[in-house]
């Protein structure tokens, strides 16, 4: 579990001068997750883990079943050194493959409204904006400390 926490935190709060495509330091500071939050997520879903050969974890995606049978996809993270090499696309392709095999009707994801390049990346992978958004969880310390007051979450869906 510690390796997964480390991957997610490094991916979303890139600890280098070269931020990756999932970096949120412009909007949030502090840890993206911790062992307690990850444990709570595992109680209601699972993580798909991606590795190269027998190496360390290179990518992950959280999968949670929604009431209508759709899968909510969250915490899509790729090791910073692997970003831009197709690893994110590979993990998302595997999520989609497993969802289709399980007759899941749709995949859903939420993205911070100001992450235009990330929203566009998901749209290139067949996600469409639902037209809905939800408030950013400002009172949830497990997502870090917001640096702005104009954050919300844009909802996207991939019908299967």
mmCIF file of C-alpha atoms in Angstrom:
data_model
loop_
_atom_site.group_PDB
_atom_site.id
_atom_site.type_symbol
_atom_site.label_atom_id
_atom_site.label_comp_id
_atom_site.label_asym_id
_atom_site.label_seq_id
_atom_site.Cartn_x
_atom_site.Cartn_y
_atom_site.Cartn_z
ATOM 1 C CA UNK A 1 0.000 0.000 0.000
ATOM 2 C CA UNK A 2 2.881 2.387 0.729
ATOM 3 C CA UNK A 3 4.178 2.040 -2.840
ATOM 4 C CA UNK A 4 0.744 2.974 -4.170
ATOM 5 C CA UNK A 5 0.501 6.019 -1.870
ATOM 6 C CA UNK A 6 3.992 7.089 -2.992
ATOM 7 C CA UNK A 7 3.105 6.700 -6.690
ATOM 8 C CA UNK A 8 -0.109 8.726 -6.387
ATOM 9 C CA UNK A 9 1.514 11.493 -4.342
ATOM 10 C CA UNK A 10 4.530 11.756 -6.651
ATOM 11 C CA UNK A 11 2.311 11.741 -9.726
ATOM 12 C CA UNK A 12 -0.121 14.425 -8.568
ATOM 13 C CA UNK A 13 2.338 16.546 -6.574
ATOM 14 C CA UNK A 14 5.453 16.034 -8.701
ATOM 15 C CA UNK A 15 8.457 16.538 -6.390
ATOM 16 C CA UNK A 16 10.717 17.816 -9.184
ATOM 17 C CA UNK A 17 11.174 20.869 -11.342
ATOM 18 C CA UNK A 18 9.687 18.966 -14.280
ATOM 19 C CA UNK A 19 5.981 18.478 -13.523
ATOM 20 C CA UNK A 20 4.131 15.634 -15.178
ATOM 21 C CA UNK A 21 0.748 15.780 -16.888
ATOM 22 C CA UNK A 22 -1.118 14.879 -13.692
ATOM 23 C CA UNK A 23 0.659 17.475 -11.535
ATOM 24 C CA UNK A 24 -1.729 19.588 -9.458
ATOM 25 C CA UNK A 25 0.777 21.752 -7.541
ATOM 26 C CA UNK A 26 -0.603 24.865 -9.229
ATOM 27 C CA UNK A 27 -3.963 24.233 -7.533
ATOM 28 C CA UNK A 28 -3.238 22.134 -4.442
ATOM 29 C CA UNK A 29 -0.428 21.510 -2.007
ATOM 30 C CA UNK A 30 0.325 18.724 0.417
ATOM 31 C CA UNK A 31 -0.190 15.014 -0.045
ATOM 32 C CA UNK A 32 -2.752 13.804 -2.588
ATOM 33 C CA UNK A 33 -3.529 10.738 -0.464
ATOM 34 C CA UNK A 34 -2.369 8.766 2.554
ATOM 35 C CA UNK A 35 -2.629 5.199 3.813
ATOM 36 C CA UNK A 36 -5.877 5.848 5.698
ATOM 37 C CA UNK A 37 -7.593 7.428 2.679
ATOM 38 C CA UNK A 38 -6.321 4.670 0.405
ATOM 39 C CA UNK A 39 -7.586 2.044 2.849
ATOM 40 C CA UNK A 40 -11.036 3.657 2.805
ATOM 41 C CA UNK A 41 -11.012 3.659 -1.005
ATOM 42 C CA UNK A 42 -10.060 -0.016 -1.077
ATOM 43 C CA UNK A 43 -13.052 -0.777 1.151
ATOM 44 C CA UNK A 44 -15.379 0.494 -1.596
ATOM 45 C CA UNK A 45 -13.427 -0.362 -4.722
ATOM 46 C CA UNK A 46 -10.131 -1.637 -6.024
ATOM 47 C CA UNK A 47 -6.990 -0.431 -7.727
ATOM 48 C CA UNK A 48 -5.735 -1.667 -11.063
ATOM 49 C CA UNK A 49 -1.943 -1.703 -10.912
ATOM 50 C CA UNK A 50 0.345 -1.414 -13.933
ATOM 51 C CA UNK A 51 3.945 -2.621 -13.933
ATOM 52 C CA UNK A 52 6.612 -3.003 -16.572
ATOM 53 C CA UNK A 53 7.854 -6.613 -16.414
ATOM 54 C CA UNK A 54 8.659 -7.370 -12.759
ATOM 55 C CA UNK A 55 9.519 -3.774 -11.909
ATOM 56 C CA UNK A 56 7.937 -1.407 -9.425
ATOM 57 C CA UNK A 57 4.438 -0.007 -9.834
ATOM 58 C CA UNK A 58 4.400 2.298 -12.877
ATOM 59 C CA UNK A 59 0.707 3.245 -12.977
ATOM 60 C CA UNK A 60 -2.620 2.775 -11.248
ATOM 61 C CA UNK A 61 -6.308 3.547 -11.529
ATOM 62 C CA UNK A 62 -8.978 3.278 -8.857
ATOM 63 C CA UNK A 63 -12.206 1.502 -9.841
ATOM 64 C CA UNK A 64 -15.409 1.820 -7.834
ATOM 65 C CA UNK A 65 -18.820 0.409 -8.698
ATOM 66 C CA UNK A 66 -21.592 3.007 -8.874
ATOM 67 C CA UNK A 67 -25.271 2.319 -8.093
ATOM 68 C CA UNK A 68 -26.234 2.028 -11.769
ATOM 69 C CA UNK A 69 -23.457 -0.464 -12.520
ATOM 70 C CA UNK A 70 -21.036 2.040 -14.068
ATOM 71 C CA UNK A 71 -17.444 2.155 -12.851
ATOM 72 C CA UNK A 72 -16.050 5.354 -11.390
ATOM 73 C CA UNK A 73 -12.390 5.681 -12.378
ATOM 74 C CA UNK A 74 -10.231 7.768 -10.077
ATOM 75 C CA UNK A 75 -6.636 8.371 -9.045
ATOM 76 C CA UNK A 76 -5.281 7.560 -12.489
ATOM 77 C CA UNK A 77 -1.576 7.989 -11.809
ATOM 78 C CA UNK A 78 1.560 7.276 -13.800
ATOM 79 C CA UNK A 79 5.104 7.366 -12.482
ATOM 80 C CA UNK A 80 6.492 10.733 -13.575
ATOM 81 C CA UNK A 81 9.389 9.143 -15.510
ATOM 82 C CA UNK A 82 6.859 7.054 -17.489
ATOM 83 C CA UNK A 83 4.558 9.930 -18.426
ATOM 84 C CA UNK A 84 4.363 10.763 -22.109
ATOM 85 C CA UNK A 85 5.269 7.182 -23.082
ATOM 86 C CA UNK A 86 1.778 5.726 -23.417
ATOM 87 C CA UNK A 87 1.594 4.229 -19.920
ATOM 88 C CA UNK A 88 -1.514 6.217 -18.995
ATOM 89 C CA UNK A 89 -3.203 5.146 -22.208
ATOM 90 C CA UNK A 90 -2.259 1.515 -21.462
ATOM 91 C CA UNK A 91 -3.762 1.551 -17.958
ATOM 92 C CA UNK A 92 -6.934 3.228 -19.229
ATOM 93 C CA UNK A 93 -7.174 0.706 -22.086
ATOM 94 C CA UNK A 94 -6.969 -2.118 -19.539
ATOM 95 C CA UNK A 95 -9.675 -0.480 -17.413
ATOM 96 C CA UNK A 96 -11.891 -0.293 -20.500
ATOM 97 C CA UNK A 97 -11.117 -3.923 -21.456
ATOM 98 C CA UNK A 98 -12.039 -5.181 -17.991
ATOM 99 C CA UNK A 99 -15.189 -3.044 -17.933
ATOM 100 C CA UNK A 100 -16.361 -4.394 -21.296
ATOM 101 C CA UNK A 101 -15.649 -7.965 -20.166
ATOM 102 C CA UNK A 102 -17.814 -7.329 -17.082
ATOM 103 C CA UNK A 103 -20.628 -5.733 -19.157
ATOM 104 C CA UNK A 104 -20.193 -2.405 -17.383
ATOM 105 C CA UNK A 105 -22.413 0.210 -19.095
ATOM 106 C CA UNK A 106 -20.054 3.178 -18.684
ATOM 107 C CA UNK A 107 -16.875 4.539 -17.161
ATOM 108 C CA UNK A 108 -17.028 7.835 -15.276
ATOM 109 C CA UNK A 109 -14.334 10.203 -14.137
ATOM 110 C CA UNK A 110 -14.111 13.640 -12.517
ATOM 111 C CA UNK A 111 -11.368 16.134 -13.378
ATOM 112 C CA UNK A 112 -10.526 19.500 -11.816
ATOM 113 C CA UNK A 113 -12.167 22.148 -14.004
ATOM 114 C CA UNK A 114 -8.909 24.036 -14.574
ATOM 115 C CA UNK A 115 -7.078 20.961 -15.927
ATOM 116 C CA UNK A 116 -7.976 21.684 -19.551
ATOM 117 C CA UNK A 117 -5.172 19.543 -21.018
ATOM 118 C CA UNK A 118 -6.204 16.573 -18.874
ATOM 119 C CA UNK A 119 -9.882 16.943 -19.796
ATOM 120 C CA UNK A 120 -8.823 17.040 -23.474
ATOM 121 C CA UNK A 121 -6.711 13.885 -22.952
ATOM 122 C CA UNK A 122 -9.743 11.994 -21.620
ATOM 123 C CA UNK A 123 -11.905 13.326 -24.444
ATOM 124 C CA UNK A 124 -9.389 11.935 -26.965
ATOM 125 C CA UNK A 125 -9.948 8.575 -25.287
ATOM 126 C CA UNK A 126 -13.731 8.630 -25.874
ATOM 127 C CA UNK A 127 -14.844 10.265 -22.626
ATOM 128 C CA UNK A 128 -17.480 12.967 -23.112
ATOM 129 C CA UNK A 129 -18.453 15.776 -20.782
ATOM 130 C CA UNK A 130 -21.780 15.092 -19.137
ATOM 131 C CA UNK A 131 -22.522 18.784 -18.652
ATOM 132 C CA UNK A 132 -22.481 18.201 -14.904
ATOM 133 C CA UNK A 133 -19.975 19.305 -12.329
ATOM 134 C CA UNK A 134 -19.672 18.948 -8.601
ATOM 135 C CA UNK A 135 -18.151 21.161 -5.942
ATOM 136 C CA UNK A 136 -14.501 20.595 -5.119
ATOM 137 C CA UNK A 137 -14.164 18.893 -1.692
ATOM 138 C CA UNK A 138 -12.530 21.873 0.033
ATOM 139 C CA UNK A 139 -13.224 20.406 3.475
ATOM 140 C CA UNK A 140 -11.548 17.042 2.727
ATOM 141 C CA UNK A 141 -7.939 17.166 3.964
ATOM 142 C CA UNK A 142 -7.145 13.877 2.210
ATOM 143 C CA UNK A 143 -6.967 15.655 -1.181
ATOM 144 C CA UNK A 144 -4.450 18.284 -0.078
ATOM 145 C CA UNK A 145 -4.834 21.983 0.671
ATOM 146 C CA UNK A 146 -6.470 24.001 -2.124
ATOM 147 C CA UNK A 147 -4.572 27.105 -3.246
ATOM 148 C CA UNK A 148 -7.532 28.558 -5.145
ATOM 149 C CA UNK A 149 -11.213 29.089 -4.443
ATOM 150 C CA UNK A 150 -12.485 28.486 -7.998
ATOM 151 C CA UNK A 151 -12.062 24.707 -8.214
ATOM 152 C CA UNK A 152 -14.823 22.312 -9.191
ATOM 153 C CA UNK A 153 -14.916 18.817 -10.681
ATOM 154 C CA UNK A 154 -16.024 18.303 -14.281
ATOM 155 C CA UNK A 155 -17.783 14.973 -14.862
ATOM 156 C CA UNK A 156 -16.958 12.898 -17.931
ATOM 157 C CA UNK A 157 -18.332 9.553 -19.079
ATOM 158 C CA UNK A 158 -17.347 6.882 -21.579
ATOM 159 C CA UNK A 159 -20.421 4.887 -22.642
ATOM 160 C CA UNK A 160 -19.475 1.253 -23.313
#
